[in-house]
């Protein structure tokens, strides 16, 4: 099972757009653990995920083929 | 998801003062308006330990930002008796001294116009997925953090 | 009485949106500014028991108003870390839909700019000797009362 | 002893600019009583005085030859 990862801001400097295999991962909480292993820099940062252009607020099921955005704190304005 | 038309808020590069003047002029036909409140963000030549900012480059997760802005807009219209609300935010490079944010809120009376404008500015800074990269005069950079 | 230069705030007739745009543009050289807050008053086509306002005619006790505005300006600069403050108020006839008040306050950060702008608007409405005569479409009139 | 009276707003509609004799009146409190007799309309209104372009906050001495402004509540903005 694969998902596409996109990233923004500071995180875009070390996580380029890519597809990753998430076989065995079925929700966003488990995905976070996986991402923090794969990209250790984000484990010490504040970040949020969006799943298919929806901000992830609570643990959410993943079916595969989603686009997951990894976003550092917002700094617009 | 929603039937409501999502308004675009993004402008490439700086927001021109002439555009702001024209936006104001357009409201003269709305004769129920008694007060306009405007907030504008301008890029500061910040000194970060001896290095000076010369521009901020903005990027956004546009679809998510526009959807969220639309929700904020609806909540603000529900909360305050306002007549008009316009929000513009720059994307790409905006040099120091130039305008990167323009929020324009109008109502019959001053208090709702001012309160709504202030609340929108606060909310868009914390809730919209937009990022600013501060570019220094020596071409190094650092990612802006909102307080 | 004072050595301080008293700034004129009065404009004959409406305040043009182009003038407001130009005022904004002039601040691009002030690169310590991060936020601008603007309030504008616009003449409403108010319905007063079936009669509609078509203009407000403003008069002022000008010397007293300018002296008082100068004091308010000094107090606001003492109270808030603001960088720029501009106030313009119409005299004479201003038609519905046109701008009669323009307050423009700038600071490094948004909060002092917004708070100072709001306080100035409140104070000038209660403290400056200016009177508005609401002229109705049938040429009768009534003197405006601030709430 | 004479002072000049000017007025603004609603009050300017019934008190035109004029000189009035204030012989025997030496302060603004007494002047108010005198003005309210001379111009009964203002006795039921809120108004403020300015003496020589200074807002009268407390009872103030009058020496004569002053300009006194009679002002209804302000309504600018």
Tab-separated table of C-alpha atoms in Angstrom:
chain	number	residue	atom	x	y	z
A	1	UNK	CA	0.000	0.000	0.000
A	2	UNK	CA	1.361	3.398	-0.978
A	3	UNK	CA	0.616	6.996	-0.048
A	4	UNK	CA	1.950	10.194	-1.521
A	5	UNK	CA	3.721	12.587	0.802
A	6	UNK	CA	3.939	16.344	0.274
A	7	UNK	CA	5.454	18.841	2.682
A	8	UNK	CA	5.577	22.575	3.294
A	9	UNK	CA	7.714	25.295	4.871
A	10	UNK	CA	10.824	24.191	6.720
A	11	UNK	CA	9.853	20.509	6.346
A	12	UNK	CA	9.900	20.794	2.548
A	13	UNK	CA	13.654	21.340	2.797
A	14	UNK	CA	14.296	17.769	3.937
A	15	UNK	CA	11.214	15.789	2.886
A	16	UNK	CA	10.644	16.073	-0.866
A	17	UNK	CA	7.415	14.946	-2.491
A	18	UNK	CA	7.536	11.145	-2.666
A	19	UNK	CA	5.508	7.959	-2.499
A	20	UNK	CA	6.090	5.761	0.506
A	21	UNK	CA	5.003	2.234	1.253
A	22	UNK	CA	2.734	2.040	4.294
A	23	UNK	CA	1.842	-1.606	4.255
A	24	UNK	CA	0.405	-2.509	7.642
A	25	UNK	CA	-0.431	1.095	8.555
A	26	UNK	CA	-4.144	1.804	8.785
A	27	UNK	CA	-4.527	5.116	10.646
A	28	UNK	CA	-2.852	8.512	11.014
A	29	UNK	CA	-1.540	7.922	14.552
A	30	UNK	CA	0.418	4.869	13.356
A	31	UNK	CA	1.486	6.812	10.264
A	32	UNK	CA	2.990	9.515	12.497
A	33	UNK	CA	5.129	6.954	14.308
A	34	UNK	CA	6.243	5.627	10.927
A	35	UNK	CA	7.017	9.103	9.538
A	36	UNK	CA	9.020	10.085	12.617
A	37	UNK	CA	11.162	6.953	12.168
A	38	UNK	CA	11.619	7.569	8.463
A	39	UNK	CA	12.314	11.333	8.910
A	40	UNK	CA	13.860	11.767	12.390
A	41	UNK	CA	14.006	15.597	12.045
A	42	UNK	CA	10.231	15.938	12.387
A	43	UNK	CA	10.143	14.016	15.685
A	44	UNK	CA	11.541	17.079	17.490
A	45	UNK	CA	9.295	19.542	15.649
A	46	UNK	CA	5.695	20.632	15.909
A	47	UNK	CA	3.844	19.546	12.800
A	48	UNK	CA	0.375	18.733	11.563
A	49	UNK	CA	-0.872	16.322	8.944
A	50	UNK	CA	-3.514	16.793	6.303
A	51	UNK	CA	-5.099	13.795	4.647
A	52	UNK	CA	-6.510	14.448	1.170
A	53	UNK	CA	-6.644	18.205	1.835
A	54	UNK	CA	-8.362	17.812	5.208
A	55	UNK	CA	-6.527	18.787	8.365
A	56	UNK	CA	-6.139	15.733	10.612
A	57	UNK	CA	-7.578	16.631	14.011
A	58	UNK	CA	-8.183	13.155	15.439
A	59	UNK	CA	-6.846	9.767	14.531
A	60	UNK	CA	-8.203	8.960	11.066
A	61	UNK	CA	-8.335	5.759	9.032
A	62	UNK	CA	-6.116	5.500	5.950
A	63	UNK	CA	-7.190	3.280	3.076
A	64	UNK	CA	-4.153	3.824	0.836
A	65	UNK	CA	-3.647	6.078	-2.197
A	66	UNK	CA	-4.128	9.176	-0.065
A	67	UNK	CA	-2.069	12.328	-0.259
A	68	UNK	CA	-0.609	13.164	3.149
A	69	UNK	CA	0.718	16.668	3.771
A	70	UNK	CA	3.257	17.268	6.534
A	71	UNK	CA	3.039	20.865	7.734
A	72	UNK	CA	5.146	22.863	10.238
A	73	UNK	CA	3.440	25.641	12.267
A	74	UNK	CA	1.738	28.208	10.048
A	75	UNK	CA	3.386	31.604	9.644
A	76	UNK	CA	1.314	33.618	7.217
A	77	UNK	CA	0.222	37.206	7.606
B	1	UNK	CA	-17.829	19.334	-0.103
B	2	UNK	CA	-19.651	22.634	0.093
B	3	UNK	CA	-21.848	24.305	-2.482
B	4	UNK	CA	-20.541	27.708	-1.458
B	5	UNK	CA	-18.242	29.415	-3.925
B	6	UNK	CA	-14.719	29.453	-2.519
B	7	UNK	CA	-13.179	32.909	-2.949
B	8	UNK	CA	-9.524	33.169	-3.853
B	9	UNK	CA	-7.480	35.233	-1.423
B	10	UNK	CA	-4.045	34.783	-2.998
B	11	UNK	CA	-2.193	37.467	-4.929
B	12	UNK	CA	1.150	36.910	-6.657
B	13	UNK	CA	3.769	39.141	-5.042
B	14	UNK	CA	3.003	42.346	-3.173
B	15	UNK	CA	-0.442	43.872	-2.761
B	16	UNK	CA	-0.416	47.254	-4.547
B	17	UNK	CA	-1.583	50.376	-2.697
B	18	UNK	CA	-3.540	51.348	-5.828
B	19	UNK	CA	-5.486	48.101	-5.562
B	20	UNK	CA	-6.335	48.955	-1.958
B	21	UNK	CA	-7.489	52.451	-2.972
B	22	UNK	CA	-9.692	50.948	-5.695
B	23	UNK	CA	-11.181	48.454	-3.240
B	24	UNK	CA	-12.144	51.352	-0.980
B	25	UNK	CA	-13.665	53.301	-3.877
B	26	UNK	CA	-15.872	50.340	-4.842
B	27	UNK	CA	-17.706	50.628	-1.516
B	28	UNK	CA	-19.145	54.090	-2.140
B	29	UNK	CA	-22.240	52.514	-3.702
B	30	UNK	CA	-22.911	50.570	-0.490
B	31	UNK	CA	-24.686	53.306	1.426
B	32	UNK	CA	-25.600	51.158	4.448
B	33	UNK	CA	-21.899	51.116	5.396
B	34	UNK	CA	-20.836	53.578	8.105
B	35	UNK	CA	-17.413	52.237	9.067
B	36	UNK	CA	-14.550	50.433	7.350
B	37	UNK	CA	-11.733	48.727	9.242
B	38	UNK	CA	-8.586	47.740	7.364
B	39	UNK	CA	-5.543	45.822	8.491
B	40	UNK	CA	-2.448	45.550	6.318
B	41	UNK	CA	0.675	43.521	6.991
B	42	UNK	CA	3.927	44.990	5.676
B	43	UNK	CA	7.269	43.146	5.405
B	44	UNK	CA	9.669	44.482	8.044
B	45	UNK	CA	13.424	44.827	7.514
B	46	UNK	CA	13.964	42.788	10.669
B	47	UNK	CA	17.372	42.551	12.261
B	48	UNK	CA	17.985	38.896	13.198
B	49	UNK	CA	21.297	39.011	14.988
B	50	UNK	CA	22.965	41.358	12.515
B	51	UNK	CA	21.358	39.941	9.384
B	52	UNK	CA	18.610	41.998	7.787
B	53	UNK	CA	15.512	40.601	6.124
B	54	UNK	CA	15.095	41.902	2.581
B	55	UNK	CA	12.075	39.840	1.551
B	56	UNK	CA	9.638	37.177	2.660
B	57	UNK	CA	8.704	34.371	0.288
B	58	UNK	CA	5.247	33.009	1.020
B	59	UNK	CA	3.984	29.549	0.125
B	60	UNK	CA	0.655	27.997	1.019
B	61	UNK	CA	-1.253	24.758	0.850
B	62	UNK	CA	-3.702	26.642	-1.298
B	63	UNK	CA	-6.723	24.345	-1.440
B	64	UNK	CA	-6.665	23.819	2.324
B	65	UNK	CA	-6.081	27.525	3.018
B	66	UNK	CA	-8.978	28.653	0.811
B	67	UNK	CA	-11.355	26.118	2.324
B	68	UNK	CA	-10.378	27.171	5.857
B	69	UNK	CA	-10.653	30.877	4.979
B	70	UNK	CA	-14.128	30.190	3.674
B	71	UNK	CA	-15.130	28.645	7.019
B	72	UNK	CA	-13.630	31.573	8.932
B	73	UNK	CA	-15.527	33.983	6.678
B	74	UNK	CA	-18.809	32.203	7.379
B	75	UNK	CA	-18.183	32.187	11.124
B	76	UNK	CA	-17.315	35.890	11.124
B	77	UNK	CA	-20.479	36.770	9.161
B	78	UNK	CA	-22.499	34.740	11.685
B	79	UNK	CA	-20.827	36.395	14.669
B	80	UNK	CA	-20.742	40.075	13.635
B	81	UNK	CA	-23.262	42.293	11.793
B	82	UNK	CA	-20.837	43.094	8.980
B	83	UNK	CA	-21.698	43.997	5.405
B	84	UNK	CA	-18.463	43.320	3.480
B	85	UNK	CA	-15.322	41.298	4.065
B	86	UNK	CA	-12.306	41.078	1.768
B	87	UNK	CA	-9.073	39.225	2.478
B	88	UNK	CA	-5.938	39.154	0.301
B	89	UNK	CA	-2.639	37.433	1.088
B	90	UNK	CA	0.539	37.426	-0.988
B	91	UNK	CA	2.228	34.338	-2.376
B	92	UNK	CA	5.817	34.369	-3.642
B	93	UNK	CA	8.412	37.023	-2.867
B	94	UNK	CA	7.397	40.290	-1.167
B	95	UNK	CA	10.168	42.802	-0.447
B	96	UNK	CA	10.563	44.822	2.737
B	97	UNK	CA	8.235	47.804	2.826
B	98	UNK	CA	5.646	46.069	0.654
B	99	UNK	CA	2.185	44.908	1.696
B	100	UNK	CA	1.629	41.127	2.020
B	101	UNK	CA	-1.769	41.047	3.787
B	102	UNK	CA	-4.900	43.150	3.285
B	103	UNK	CA	-8.030	42.578	5.377
B	104	UNK	CA	-10.965	44.920	4.741
B	105	UNK	CA	-14.138	44.719	6.810
B	106	UNK	CA	-17.157	47.050	6.620
B	107	UNK	CA	-20.284	47.445	8.731
B	108	UNK	CA	-23.005	49.955	9.531
B	109	UNK	CA	-21.170	50.868	12.743
B	110	UNK	CA	-17.520	51.008	13.727
B	111	UNK	CA	-17.413	48.414	16.529
B	112	UNK	CA	-18.372	45.298	14.533
B	113	UNK	CA	-16.154	46.396	11.619
B	114	UNK	CA	-13.125	46.796	13.919
B	115	UNK	CA	-13.778	43.664	16.021
B	116	UNK	CA	-14.389	41.441	13.003
B	117	UNK	CA	-11.273	42.749	11.231
B	118	UNK	CA	-9.109	42.104	14.302
B	119	UNK	CA	-10.473	38.594	14.782
B	120	UNK	CA	-9.908	37.669	11.130
B	121	UNK	CA	-6.271	38.807	11.293
B	122	UNK	CA	-5.673	36.729	14.440
B	123	UNK	CA	-7.365	33.657	13.018
B	124	UNK	CA	-5.740	33.697	9.597
B	125	UNK	CA	-2.278	33.902	11.148
B	126	UNK	CA	-2.849	30.765	13.248
B	127	UNK	CA	-5.279	28.774	11.128
B	128	UNK	CA	-4.295	29.182	7.465
B	129	UNK	CA	-1.600	26.846	6.106
B	130	UNK	CA	0.710	29.589	4.847
B	131	UNK	CA	4.449	29.786	5.460
B	132	UNK	CA	6.831	32.720	5.246
B	133	UNK	CA	10.527	32.270	4.449
B	134	UNK	CA	12.540	35.281	5.585
B	135	UNK	CA	15.291	35.911	3.065
B	136	UNK	CA	18.296	37.865	4.357
B	137	UNK	CA	20.489	40.299	2.487
B	138	UNK	CA	23.256	37.640	2.313
B	139	UNK	CA	20.769	35.229	0.619
B	140	UNK	CA	20.578	32.940	3.638
B	141	UNK	CA	17.108	32.353	5.031
B	142	UNK	CA	15.088	31.352	8.045
B	143	UNK	CA	11.469	30.264	8.362
B	144	UNK	CA	9.229	32.869	9.905
B	145	UNK	CA	7.507	31.925	13.144
B	146	UNK	CA	4.301	33.636	14.235
B	147	UNK	CA	4.104	34.667	17.868
C	1	UNK	CA	0.755	77.999	23.907
C	2	UNK	CA	2.801	75.028	22.775
C	3	UNK	CA	5.952	74.963	20.654
C	4	UNK	CA	4.784	71.787	18.985
C	5	UNK	CA	3.662	72.127	15.401
C	6	UNK	CA	-0.095	71.665	15.214
C	7	UNK	CA	-1.004	69.401	12.289
C	8	UNK	CA	-4.096	70.179	10.280
C	9	UNK	CA	-6.554	67.283	10.097
C	10	UNK	CA	-9.305	68.994	8.110
C	11	UNK	CA	-10.096	68.304	4.474
C	12	UNK	CA	-12.711	70.188	2.462
C	13	UNK	CA	-15.414	67.756	1.387
C	14	UNK	CA	-14.967	64.016	1.040
C	15	UNK	CA	-11.689	62.159	1.543
C	16	UNK	CA	-10.727	60.601	-1.796
C	17	UNK	CA	-9.886	56.888	-1.988
C	18	UNK	CA	-6.901	57.806	-4.184
C	19	UNK	CA	-5.530	59.965	-1.382
C	20	UNK	CA	-5.843	56.992	0.982
C	21	UNK	CA	-4.017	54.734	-1.501
C	22	UNK	CA	-1.219	57.321	-1.816
C	23	UNK	CA	-0.927	57.596	1.978
C	24	UNK	CA	-0.449	53.837	2.156
C	25	UNK	CA	2.170	53.893	-0.621
C	26	UNK	CA	4.227	56.538	1.214
C	27	UNK	CA	4.852	54.089	4.050
C	28	UNK	CA	6.809	51.573	1.971
C	29	UNK	CA	10.055	53.399	2.837
C	30	UNK	CA	9.379	52.877	6.561
C	31	UNK	CA	10.736	49.367	6.862
C	32	UNK	CA	10.336	49.089	10.636
C	33	UNK	CA	6.568	48.977	10.124
C	34	UNK	CA	4.949	45.536	10.229
C	35	UNK	CA	1.266	46.402	10.592
C	36	UNK	CA	-1.058	49.188	9.508
C	37	UNK	CA	-4.520	49.712	10.963
C	38	UNK	CA	-6.963	52.005	9.178
C	39	UNK	CA	-10.413	53.156	10.153
C	40	UNK	CA	-12.633	55.068	7.726
C	41	UNK	CA	-15.999	56.615	8.409
C	42	UNK	CA	-18.451	56.660	5.497
C	43	UNK	CA	-21.683	58.660	5.310
C	44	UNK	CA	-24.651	56.282	5.599
C	45	UNK	CA	-27.951	56.769	3.771
C	46	UNK	CA	-29.735	56.504	7.100
C	47	UNK	CA	-33.477	56.122	7.257
C	48	UNK	CA	-34.798	58.474	9.948
C	49	UNK	CA	-38.467	57.683	10.072
C	50	UNK	CA	-38.950	57.540	6.319
C	51	UNK	CA	-36.578	60.383	5.452
C	52	UNK	CA	-33.234	59.431	3.952
C	53	UNK	CA	-29.950	61.177	4.644
C	54	UNK	CA	-28.251	62.277	1.433
C	55	UNK	CA	-25.311	64.159	2.950
C	56	UNK	CA	-23.705	65.280	6.184
C	57	UNK	CA	-22.379	68.812	6.487
C	58	UNK	CA	-19.531	69.035	8.993
C	59	UNK	CA	-18.475	72.148	10.861
C	60	UNK	CA	-15.830	72.436	13.567
C	61	UNK	CA	-14.381	74.834	16.067
C	62	UNK	CA	-11.146	74.380	14.168
C	63	UNK	CA	-8.528	75.925	16.474
C	64	UNK	CA	-9.886	74.051	19.491
C	65	UNK	CA	-10.231	70.804	17.519
C	66	UNK	CA	-6.666	70.910	16.206
C	67	UNK	CA	-5.238	71.698	19.620
C	68	UNK	CA	-7.192	68.832	21.202
C	69	UNK	CA	-6.203	66.438	18.404
C	70	UNK	CA	-2.604	67.366	19.036
C	71	UNK	CA	-2.951	66.414	22.706
C	72	UNK	CA	-4.647	63.132	21.816
C	73	UNK	CA	-1.834	62.404	19.351
C	74	UNK	CA	0.809	62.979	22.038
C	75	UNK	CA	-1.034	60.789	24.534
C	76	UNK	CA	-1.421	57.986	21.996
C	77	UNK	CA	2.291	58.105	21.095
C	78	UNK	CA	3.122	57.922	24.829
C	79	UNK	CA	0.769	55.010	25.424
C	80	UNK	CA	1.455	52.759	22.402
C	81	UNK	CA	4.675	51.835	20.538
C	82	UNK	CA	3.430	53.208	17.243
C	83	UNK	CA	5.528	54.594	14.392
C	84	UNK	CA	3.065	56.692	12.358
C	85	UNK	CA	-0.301	58.279	12.947
C	86	UNK	CA	-2.398	60.211	10.438
C	87	UNK	CA	-5.891	61.610	10.993
C	88	UNK	CA	-8.109	63.355	8.437
C	89	UNK	CA	-11.663	64.605	8.951
C	90	UNK	CA	-13.953	66.256	6.416
C	91	UNK	CA	-15.443	69.729	6.735
C	92	UNK	CA	-18.371	70.871	4.626
C	93	UNK	CA	-20.739	68.629	2.704
C	94	UNK	CA	-19.982	64.913	2.278
C	95	UNK	CA	-22.520	62.838	0.341
C	96	UNK	CA	-23.713	59.352	1.273
C	97	UNK	CA	-21.200	56.682	0.296
C	98	UNK	CA	-18.266	59.067	0.633
C	99	UNK	CA	-15.506	58.943	3.251
C	100	UNK	CA	-15.535	61.634	5.977
C	101	UNK	CA	-12.948	60.232	8.419
C	102	UNK	CA	-9.605	58.516	7.816
C	103	UNK	CA	-7.425	57.329	10.707
C	104	UNK	CA	-4.188	55.525	9.803
C	105	UNK	CA	-1.935	54.062	12.465
C	106	UNK	CA	1.237	51.994	11.902
C	107	UNK	CA	3.521	50.031	14.222
C	108	UNK	CA	6.086	47.239	14.170
C	109	UNK	CA	3.421	44.795	15.336
C	110	UNK	CA	-0.301	44.494	14.739
C	111	UNK	CA	-1.645	44.843	18.287
C	112	UNK	CA	-0.459	48.407	19.070
C	113	UNK	CA	-1.444	49.577	15.566
C	114	UNK	CA	-4.986	48.211	15.976
C	115	UNK	CA	-5.431	49.313	19.613
C	116	UNK	CA	-4.126	52.832	19.004
C	117	UNK	CA	-6.303	53.254	15.892
C	118	UNK	CA	-9.416	52.128	17.771
C	119	UNK	CA	-8.717	54.433	20.712
C	120	UNK	CA	-8.154	57.447	18.457
C	121	UNK	CA	-11.465	56.878	16.687
C	122	UNK	CA	-13.316	56.664	20.022
C	123	UNK	CA	-11.622	59.742	21.413
C	124	UNK	CA	-12.018	61.995	18.408
C	125	UNK	CA	-15.744	61.275	18.251
C	126	UNK	CA	-16.270	62.390	21.850
C	127	UNK	CA	-13.518	64.982	22.315
C	128	UNK	CA	-13.193	66.996	19.113
C	129	UNK	CA	-15.553	69.966	18.665
C	130	UNK	CA	-16.967	68.853	15.332
C	131	UNK	CA	-20.661	68.756	14.417
C	132	UNK	CA	-22.471	66.869	11.687
C	133	UNK	CA	-25.696	68.142	10.172
C	134	UNK	CA	-27.616	65.338	8.488
C	135	UNK	CA	-29.285	66.692	5.372
C	136	UNK	CA	-32.289	64.725	4.128
C	137	UNK	CA	-33.450	64.214	0.558
C	138	UNK	CA	-36.289	66.726	1.134
C	139	UNK	CA	-33.704	69.376	2.206
C	140	UNK	CA	-34.775	69.301	5.844
C	141	UNK	CA	-32.045	68.490	8.349
C	142	UNK	CA	-31.280	67.198	11.804
C	143	UNK	CA	-28.127	67.449	13.899
C	144	UNK	CA	-26.233	64.175	14.168
C	145	UNK	CA	-25.792	62.735	17.637
C	146	UNK	CA	-22.937	60.364	18.440
C	147	UNK	CA	-23.822	57.330	20.495
D	1	UNK	CA	-18.163	94.974	30.057
D	2	UNK	CA	-18.716	93.026	26.846
D	3	UNK	CA	-17.882	89.560	25.569
D	4	UNK	CA	-18.273	88.088	22.127
D	5	UNK	CA	-20.411	84.992	21.769
D	6	UNK	CA	-20.028	82.404	19.043
D	7	UNK	CA	-21.939	79.165	18.746
D	8	UNK	CA	-21.831	75.887	16.877
D	9	UNK	CA	-24.031	73.049	15.660
D	10	UNK	CA	-27.674	73.134	16.637
D	11	UNK	CA	-27.097	76.140	18.924
D	12	UNK	CA	-25.835	78.246	15.992
D	13	UNK	CA	-29.372	78.106	14.595
D	14	UNK	CA	-30.784	80.293	17.384
D	15	UNK	CA	-27.754	82.098	18.860
D	16	UNK	CA	-25.972	84.111	16.146
D	17	UNK	CA	-22.527	85.605	16.722
D	18	UNK	CA	-23.022	88.697	18.868
D	19	UNK	CA	-21.552	90.868	21.586
D	20	UNK	CA	-23.339	90.819	24.915
D	21	UNK	CA	-22.994	93.006	27.961
D	22	UNK	CA	-21.893	91.021	30.998
D	23	UNK	CA	-21.463	93.832	33.495
D	24	UNK	CA	-21.346	92.282	36.968
D	25	UNK	CA	-20.456	88.791	35.700
D	26	UNK	CA	-16.983	87.688	36.654
D	27	UNK	CA	-16.846	83.916	36.123
D	28	UNK	CA	-18.134	81.235	33.777
D	29	UNK	CA	-20.594	79.689	36.263
D	30	UNK	CA	-22.398	83.027	36.594
D	31	UNK	CA	-22.144	83.512	32.828
D	32	UNK	CA	-23.972	80.195	32.309
D	33	UNK	CA	-26.875	81.357	34.462
D	34	UNK	CA	-26.950	84.599	32.468
D	35	UNK	CA	-26.824	82.791	29.097
D	36	UNK	CA	-29.604	80.377	30.064
D	37	UNK	CA	-31.811	83.367	30.939
D	38	UNK	CA	-30.953	85.191	27.716
D	39	UNK	CA	-31.320	82.065	25.556
D	40	UNK	CA	-33.858	79.773	27.270
D	41	UNK	CA	-33.435	77.015	24.634
D	42	UNK	CA	-29.975	76.086	25.925
D	43	UNK	CA	-31.202	75.573	29.493
D	44	UNK	CA	-32.750	72.240	28.481
D	45	UNK	CA	-29.746	71.149	26.391
D	46	UNK	CA	-26.335	69.705	27.103
D	47	UNK	CA	-23.707	72.248	26.143
D	48	UNK	CA	-20.131	73.215	26.891
D	49	UNK	CA	-18.394	76.569	26.900
D	50	UNK	CA	-14.982	77.501	25.560
D	51	UNK	CA	-13.314	80.677	26.720
D	52	UNK	CA	-10.768	82.131	24.294
D	53	UNK	CA	-10.415	78.790	22.513
D	54	UNK	CA	-9.953	76.805	25.737
D	55	UNK	CA	-12.624	74.328	26.821
D	56	UNK	CA	-14.079	75.398	30.181
D	57	UNK	CA	-13.718	72.448	32.563
D	58	UNK	CA	-14.069	74.255	35.919
D	59	UNK	CA	-15.413	77.641	36.892
D	60	UNK	CA	-13.083	80.217	35.306
D	61	UNK	CA	-12.677	83.951	35.829
D	62	UNK	CA	-13.778	86.297	33.050
D	63	UNK	CA	-12.074	89.647	32.660
D	64	UNK	CA	-14.096	90.953	29.710
D	65	UNK	CA	-13.290	91.107	25.986
D	66	UNK	CA	-13.207	87.309	25.810
D	67	UNK	CA	-14.693	85.172	23.071
D	68	UNK	CA	-17.074	82.619	24.554
D	69	UNK	CA	-18.117	79.648	22.425
D	70	UNK	CA	-21.350	77.779	23.213
D	71	UNK	CA	-21.123	74.219	21.952
D	72	UNK	CA	-23.688	71.384	21.849
D	73	UNK	CA	-22.438	67.748	22.179
D	74	UNK	CA	-19.819	66.890	19.575
D	75	UNK	CA	-20.822	64.652	16.678
D	76	UNK	CA	-17.835	64.302	14.401
D	77	UNK	CA	-16.502	61.107	12.833
